[in-house]
Tab-separated table of N, CA and C in Angstrom:
chain	number	residue	atom	x	y	z
C	183	MET	N	0.837	-1.178	0.000
C	183	MET	CA	0.000	0.000	0.000
C	183	MET	C	0.888	1.251	0.000
C	184	LYS	N	0.492	2.273	-0.736
C	184	LYS	CA	1.281	3.501	-0.833
C	184	LYS	C	1.169	4.323	0.451
C	185	GLU	N	2.243	5.068	0.724
C	185	GLU	CA	2.303	5.859	1.948
C	185	GLU	C	1.161	6.871	2.041
C	186	ASN	N	0.823	7.521	0.929
C	186	ASN	CA	-0.234	8.535	0.987
C	186	ASN	C	-1.599	7.917	1.315
C	187	ILE	N	-1.827	6.691	0.915
C	187	ILE	CA	-3.089	6.013	1.241
C	187	ILE	C	-3.123	5.651	2.727
C	188	ILE	N	-1.997	5.176	3.246
C	188	ILE	CA	-1.900	4.879	4.682
C	188	ILE	C	-2.140	6.157	5.478
C	189	GLN	N	-1.487	7.232	5.044
C	189	GLN	CA	-1.614	8.509	5.746
C	189	GLN	C	-3.059	9.015	5.738
C	190	LYS	N	-3.743	8.898	4.609
C	190	LYS	CA	-5.143	9.340	4.535
C	190	LYS	C	-6.020	8.563	5.504
C	191	SER	N	-5.810	7.261	5.602
C	191	SER	CA	-6.637	6.459	6.512
C	191	SER	C	-6.349	6.825	7.968
C	192	ILE	N	-5.094	7.112	8.289
C	192	ILE	CA	-4.749	7.534	9.650
C	192	ILE	C	-5.374	8.893	9.948
C	193	ILE	N	-5.299	9.806	9.000
C	193	ILE	CA	-5.888	11.135	9.189
C	193	ILE	C	-7.403	11.032	9.370
C	194	ASN	N	-8.058	10.182	8.603
C	194	ASN	CA	-9.506	9.990	8.771
C	194	ASN	C	-9.834	9.495	10.180
C	195	TYR	N	-9.048	8.551	10.669
C	195	TYR	CA	-9.242	8.036	12.025
C	195	TYR	C	-9.037	9.147	13.061
C	196	LEU	N	-7.938	9.899	12.906
C	196	LEU	CA	-7.647	10.969	13.861
C	196	LEU	C	-8.713	12.058	13.823
C	197	GLN	N	-9.264	12.330	12.649
C	197	GLN	CA	-10.315	13.344	12.544
C	197	GLN	C	-11.553	12.920	13.331
C	198	LEU	N	-11.883	11.646	13.268
C	198	LEU	CA	-13.001	11.136	14.078
C	198	LEU	C	-12.733	11.353	15.570
C	199	LYS	N	-11.514	11.036	16.001
C	199	LYS	CA	-11.149	11.207	17.410
C	199	LYS	C	-11.166	12.689	17.805
C	200	GLU	N	-10.706	13.552	16.896
C	200	GLU	CA	-10.729	14.985	17.182
C	200	GLU	C	-12.170	15.490	17.281
C	201	ASN	N	-13.032	15.017	16.385
C	201	ASN	CA	-14.445	15.413	16.418
C	201	ASN	C	-15.115	15.020	17.732
C	202	LEU	N	-14.620	13.958	18.356
C	202	LEU	CA	-15.139	13.512	19.652
C	202	LEU	C	-14.494	14.255	20.826
C	203	GLY	N	-13.556	15.154	20.516
C	203	GLY	CA	-12.893	15.937	21.550
C	203	GLY	C	-11.800	15.197	22.289
C	204	GLU	N	-11.306	14.112	21.705
C	204	GLU	CA	-10.318	13.277	22.392
C	204	GLU	C	-8.874	13.700	22.148
C	205	LEU	N	-8.634	14.486	21.107
C	205	LEU	CA	-7.271	14.879	20.773
C	205	LEU	C	-7.304	16.040	19.791
C	206	TYR	N	-6.121	16.565	19.509
C	206	TYR	CA	-5.933	17.568	18.462
C	206	TYR	C	-4.805	17.051	17.586
C	207	PHE	N	-4.927	17.226	16.275
C	207	PHE	CA	-3.855	16.769	15.396
C	207	PHE	C	-3.734	17.696	14.196
C	208	PHE	N	-2.581	17.629	13.563
C	208	PHE	CA	-2.406	18.300	12.274
C	208	PHE	C	-1.368	17.563	11.455
C	209	ARG	N	-1.519	17.682	10.159
C	209	ARG	CA	-0.563	17.102	9.217
C	209	ARG	C	0.530	18.134	9.037
C	210	SER	N	1.750	17.712	9.149
C	210	SER	CA	2.862	18.661	9.092
C	210	SER	C	3.880	18.198	8.067
C	211	GLY	N	3.726	18.672	6.874
C	211	GLY	CA	4.660	18.287	5.828
C	211	GLY	C	5.677	19.377	5.556
C	212	ALA	N	6.860	18.983	5.209
C	212	ALA	CA	7.889	19.929	4.798
C	212	ALA	C	7.975	19.908	3.285
C	213	GLY	N	8.298	21.027	2.727
C	213	GLY	CA	8.419	21.114	1.276
C	213	GLY	C	8.598	22.548	0.851
C	214	ALA	N	8.124	22.866	-0.327
C	214	ALA	CA	8.231	24.229	-0.844
C	214	ALA	C	6.980	24.559	-1.637
C	215	VAL	N	6.650	25.851	-1.639
C	215	VAL	CA	5.487	26.340	-2.369
C	215	VAL	C	5.950	27.429	-3.321
C	216	ARG	N	5.492	27.357	-4.553
C	216	ARG	CA	5.834	28.391	-5.525
C	216	ARG	C	4.751	29.461	-5.500
C	217	VAL	N	5.186	30.715	-5.359
C	217	VAL	CA	4.273	31.851	-5.367
C	217	VAL	C	4.602	32.684	-6.594
C	218	THR	N	3.605	32.877	-7.438
C	218	THR	CA	3.805	33.638	-8.666
C	218	THR	C	3.502	35.104	-8.388
C	219	GLY	N	4.491	35.961	-8.638
C	219	GLY	CA	4.331	37.396	-8.433
C	219	GLY	C	4.240	38.137	-9.750
C	220	GLN	N	4.233	39.466	-9.676
C	220	GLN	CA	4.125	40.286	-10.881
C	220	GLN	C	5.332	40.116	-11.798
C	221	ASN	N	6.510	40.084	-11.209
C	221	ASN	CA	7.732	40.049	-12.014
C	221	ASN	C	8.491	38.736	-11.959
C	222	ARG	N	8.166	37.894	-10.981
C	222	ARG	CA	8.939	36.654	-10.842
C	222	ARG	C	8.202	35.656	-9.968
C	223	ASP	N	8.646	34.433	-10.057
C	223	ASP	CA	8.148	33.377	-9.178
C	223	ASP	C	9.108	33.244	-8.006
C	224	ARG	N	8.562	32.965	-6.837
C	224	ARG	CA	9.400	32.759	-5.659
C	224	ARG	C	8.990	31.449	-4.997
C	225	PHE	N	9.938	30.838	-4.334
C	225	PHE	CA	9.674	29.609	-3.595
C	225	PHE	C	9.846	29.881	-2.106
C	226	PHE	N	8.920	29.366	-1.313
C	226	PHE	CA	8.992	29.475	0.134
C	226	PHE	C	9.023	28.072	0.718
C	227	LYS	N	9.951	27.862	1.638
C	227	LYS	CA	10.005	26.574	2.326
C	227	LYS	C	8.863	26.500	3.328
C	228	THR	N	8.293	25.310	3.459
C	228	THR	CA	7.251	25.080	4.454
C	228	THR	C	7.715	23.974	5.387
C	229	GLY	N	7.396	24.109	6.645
C	229	GLY	CA	7.775	23.078	7.605
C	229	GLY	C	9.276	23.000	7.806
C	230	LYS	N	9.700	21.989	8.511
C	230	LYS	CA	11.111	21.721	8.767
C	230	LYS	C	11.450	20.358	8.201
C	231	ALA	N	12.618	20.253	7.645
C	231	ALA	CA	13.059	18.962	7.114
C	231	ALA	C	13.042	17.925	8.231
C	232	GLY	N	12.460	16.779	7.952
C	232	GLY	CA	12.442	15.688	8.916
C	232	GLY	C	11.285	15.690	9.889
C	233	CYS	N	10.476	16.758	9.877
C	233	CYS	CA	9.371	16.801	10.847
C	233	CYS	C	8.414	15.640	10.590
C	234	PRO	N	7.786	15.122	11.649
C	234	PRO	CA	6.875	13.987	11.474
C	234	PRO	C	5.723	14.341	10.541
C	235	ASP	N	5.178	13.342	9.885
C	235	ASP	CA	4.056	13.561	8.970
C	235	ASP	C	2.825	14.094	9.693
C	236	ILE	N	2.582	13.593	10.889
C	236	ILE	CA	1.391	13.970	11.653
C	236	ILE	C	1.812	14.252	13.095
C	237	THR	N	1.284	15.341	13.645
C	237	THR	CA	1.518	15.673	15.042
C	237	THR	C	0.195	15.553	15.784
C	238	VAL	N	0.226	14.880	16.919
C	238	VAL	CA	-0.972	14.666	17.740
C	238	VAL	C	-0.693	15.204	19.140
C	239	VAL	N	-1.693	15.880	19.706
C	239	VAL	CA	-1.637	16.273	21.113
C	239	VAL	C	-2.817	15.603	21.801
C	240	LYS	N	-2.494	14.773	22.779
C	240	LYS	CA	-3.536	14.040	23.505
C	240	LYS	C	-3.133	13.900	24.962
C	241	ASP	N	-4.016	14.314	25.848
C	241	ASP	CA	-3.773	14.195	27.291
C	241	ASP	C	-2.426	14.797	27.688
C	242	GLY	N	-2.075	15.932	27.097
C	242	GLY	CA	-0.822	16.603	27.420
C	242	GLY	C	0.406	15.994	26.770
C	243	ARG	N	0.216	15.008	25.937
C	243	ARG	CA	1.336	14.344	25.256
C	243	ARG	C	1.527	14.945	23.871
C	244	PHE	N	2.767	15.213	23.511
C	244	PHE	CA	3.130	15.609	22.153
C	244	PHE	C	3.599	14.350	21.446
C	245	ILE	N	2.925	13.990	20.361
C	245	ILE	CA	3.216	12.724	19.683
C	245	ILE	C	3.483	12.982	18.207
C	246	GLY	N	4.672	12.647	17.754
C	246	GLY	CA	5.006	12.731	16.337
C	246	GLY	C	4.823	11.369	15.691
C	247	LEU	N	4.064	11.337	14.598
C	247	LEU	CA	3.844	10.088	13.864
C	247	LEU	C	4.476	10.196	12.487
C	248	GLU	N	5.405	9.331	12.206
C	248	GLU	CA	6.022	9.251	10.877
C	248	GLU	C	5.395	8.064	10.165
C	249	VAL	N	4.714	8.340	9.064
C	249	VAL	CA	4.011	7.295	8.316
C	249	VAL	C	4.961	6.680	7.292
C	250	LYS	N	5.043	5.365	7.306
C	250	LYS	CA	5.904	4.646	6.367
C	250	LYS	C	5.168	3.419	5.827
C	251	THR	N	5.570	2.998	4.647
C	251	THR	CA	5.087	1.731	4.106
C	251	THR	C	5.784	0.603	4.852
C	252	GLU	N	5.410	-0.613	4.559
C	252	GLU	CA	6.006	-1.769	5.237
C	252	GLU	C	7.527	-1.785	5.104
C	253	LYS	N	8.036	-1.368	3.962
C	253	LYS	CA	9.486	-1.385	3.737
C	253	LYS	C	10.121	-0.005	3.871
C	254	GLY	N	9.316	1.020	4.159
C	254	GLY	CA	9.819	2.393	4.230
C	254	GLY	C	10.793	2.599	5.381
C	255	LYS	N	11.791	3.444	5.150
C	255	LYS	CA	12.810	3.739	6.159
C	255	LYS	C	12.913	5.246	6.357
C	256	GLN	N	13.347	5.635	7.551
C	256	GLN	CA	13.526	7.046	7.866
C	256	GLN	C	14.706	7.636	7.107
C	257	SER	N	14.569	8.906	6.753
C	257	SER	CA	15.699	9.652	6.204
C	257	SER	C	16.570	10.109	7.379
C	258	GLU	N	17.749	10.599	7.074
C	258	GLU	CA	18.629	11.109	8.132
C	258	GLU	C	17.978	12.287	8.846
C	259	ALA	N	17.299	13.165	8.102
C	259	ALA	CA	16.616	14.314	8.711
C	259	ALA	C	15.512	13.842	9.658
C	260	GLN	N	14.819	12.776	9.300
C	260	GLN	CA	13.764	12.235	10.162
C	260	GLN	C	14.349	11.619	11.428
C	261	LYS	N	15.484	10.958	11.308
C	261	LYS	CA	16.146	10.391	12.484
C	261	LYS	C	16.574	11.495	13.443
C	262	LEU	N	17.085	12.594	12.894
C	262	LEU	CA	17.499	13.729	13.717
C	262	LEU	C	16.291	14.361	14.410
C	263	ALA	N	15.189	14.515	13.680
C	263	ALA	CA	13.965	15.065	14.276
C	263	ALA	C	13.476	14.162	15.406
C	264	GLU	N	13.524	12.853	15.197
C	264	GLU	CA	13.119	11.910	16.246
C	264	GLU	C	13.949	12.122	17.507
C	265	GLU	N	15.263	12.224	17.351
C	265	GLU	CA	16.156	12.448	18.498
C	265	GLU	C	15.773	13.706	19.258
C	266	LYS	N	15.533	14.784	18.513
C	266	LYS	CA	15.218	16.071	19.144
C	266	LYS	C	13.873	16.028	19.861
C	267	ILE	N	12.889	15.392	19.258
C	267	ILE	CA	11.564	15.287	19.883
C	267	ILE	C	11.649	14.474	21.170
C	268	LEU	N	12.345	13.351	21.129
C	268	LEU	CA	12.487	12.512	22.323
C	268	LEU	C	13.260	13.241	23.418
C	269	LYS	N	14.314	13.948	23.031
C	269	LYS	CA	15.120	14.694	24.000
C	269	LYS	C	14.295	15.791	24.674
C	270	ALA	N	13.354	16.369	23.929
C	270	ALA	CA	12.507	17.441	24.466
C	270	ALA	C	11.330	16.903	25.283
C	271	GLY	N	11.214	15.580	25.387
C	271	GLY	CA	10.155	14.986	26.200
C	271	GLY	C	8.924	14.553	25.427
C	272	GLY	N	8.974	14.659	24.104
C	272	GLY	CA	7.853	14.218	23.284
C	272	GLY	C	7.950	12.738	22.960
C	273	GLU	N	6.980	12.280	22.218
C	273	GLU	CA	6.947	10.886	21.765
C	273	GLU	C	7.032	10.878	20.245
C	274	TYR	N	7.631	9.838	19.693
C	274	TYR	CA	7.814	9.729	18.245
C	274	TYR	C	7.658	8.270	17.860
C	275	TYR	N	6.822	8.031	16.855
C	275	TYR	CA	6.588	6.652	16.428
C	275	TYR	C	6.558	6.565	14.909
C	276	ILE	N	7.062	5.471	14.400
C	276	ILE	CA	6.882	5.138	12.992
C	276	ILE	C	5.649	4.245	12.935
C	277	VAL	N	4.667	4.655	12.134
C	277	VAL	CA	3.423	3.891	12.020
C	277	VAL	C	3.221	3.475	10.572
C	278	ARG	N	2.676	2.287	10.401
C	278	ARG	CA	2.483	1.728	9.063
C	278	ARG	C	1.016	1.407	8.767
C	279	SER	N	0.132	1.733	9.731
C	279	SER	CA	-1.295	1.452	9.559
C	279	SER	C	-2.091	2.167	10.644
C	280	VAL	N	-3.402	2.227	10.449
C	280	VAL	CA	-4.288	2.752	11.491
C	280	VAL	C	-4.179	1.876	12.736
C	281	GLU	N	-4.041	0.587	12.543
C	281	GLU	CA	-3.915	-0.337	13.678
C	281	GLU	C	-2.709	0.013	14.545
C	282	ASP	N	-1.608	0.429	13.915
C	282	ASP	CA	-0.435	0.857	14.687
C	282	ASP	C	-0.783	2.047	15.572
C	283	VAL	N	-1.525	2.997	15.026
C	283	VAL	CA	-1.917	4.195	15.779
C	283	VAL	C	-2.820	3.802	16.951
C	284	ILE	N	-3.782	2.949	16.701
C	284	ILE	CA	-4.699	2.496	17.751
C	284	ILE	C	-3.926	1.777	18.859
C	285	SER	N	-2.937	0.967	18.475
C	285	SER	CA	-2.165	0.212	19.472
C	285	SER	C	-1.344	1.126	20.385
C	286	LEU	N	-1.114	2.370	19.959
C	286	LEU	CA	-0.380	3.336	20.777
C	286	LEU	C	-1.292	4.030	21.789
C	287	GLY	N	-2.575	3.720	21.745
C	287	GLY	CA	-3.516	4.354	22.660
C	287	GLY	C	-3.963	5.727	22.198
C	288	ILE	N	-3.836	5.949	20.919
C	288	ILE	CA	-4.232	7.247	20.346
C	288	ILE	C	-5.641	7.129	19.797
């Protein structure tokens, strides 16, 4: 299954939980956006390299979720982000399905 399909199913699940008032979440992607101006196009960076795909706040917990396929591996930037989040007292998990998210108590 493709990563974007896994991510959509996780987001749908989290949206249900948010609608019930159980948590807050947002999708946090890094990348760039092209803005077309009068005289030129400009690119703006969005997010931070390596940031988790989804951030969840539940019961005072900061939880970073990195969505991967069964064979997917973290990039070096993602490994560094994981270290920083854990050092700051947050939680970080690699998830490959909605079931993985549920098993974390989210």
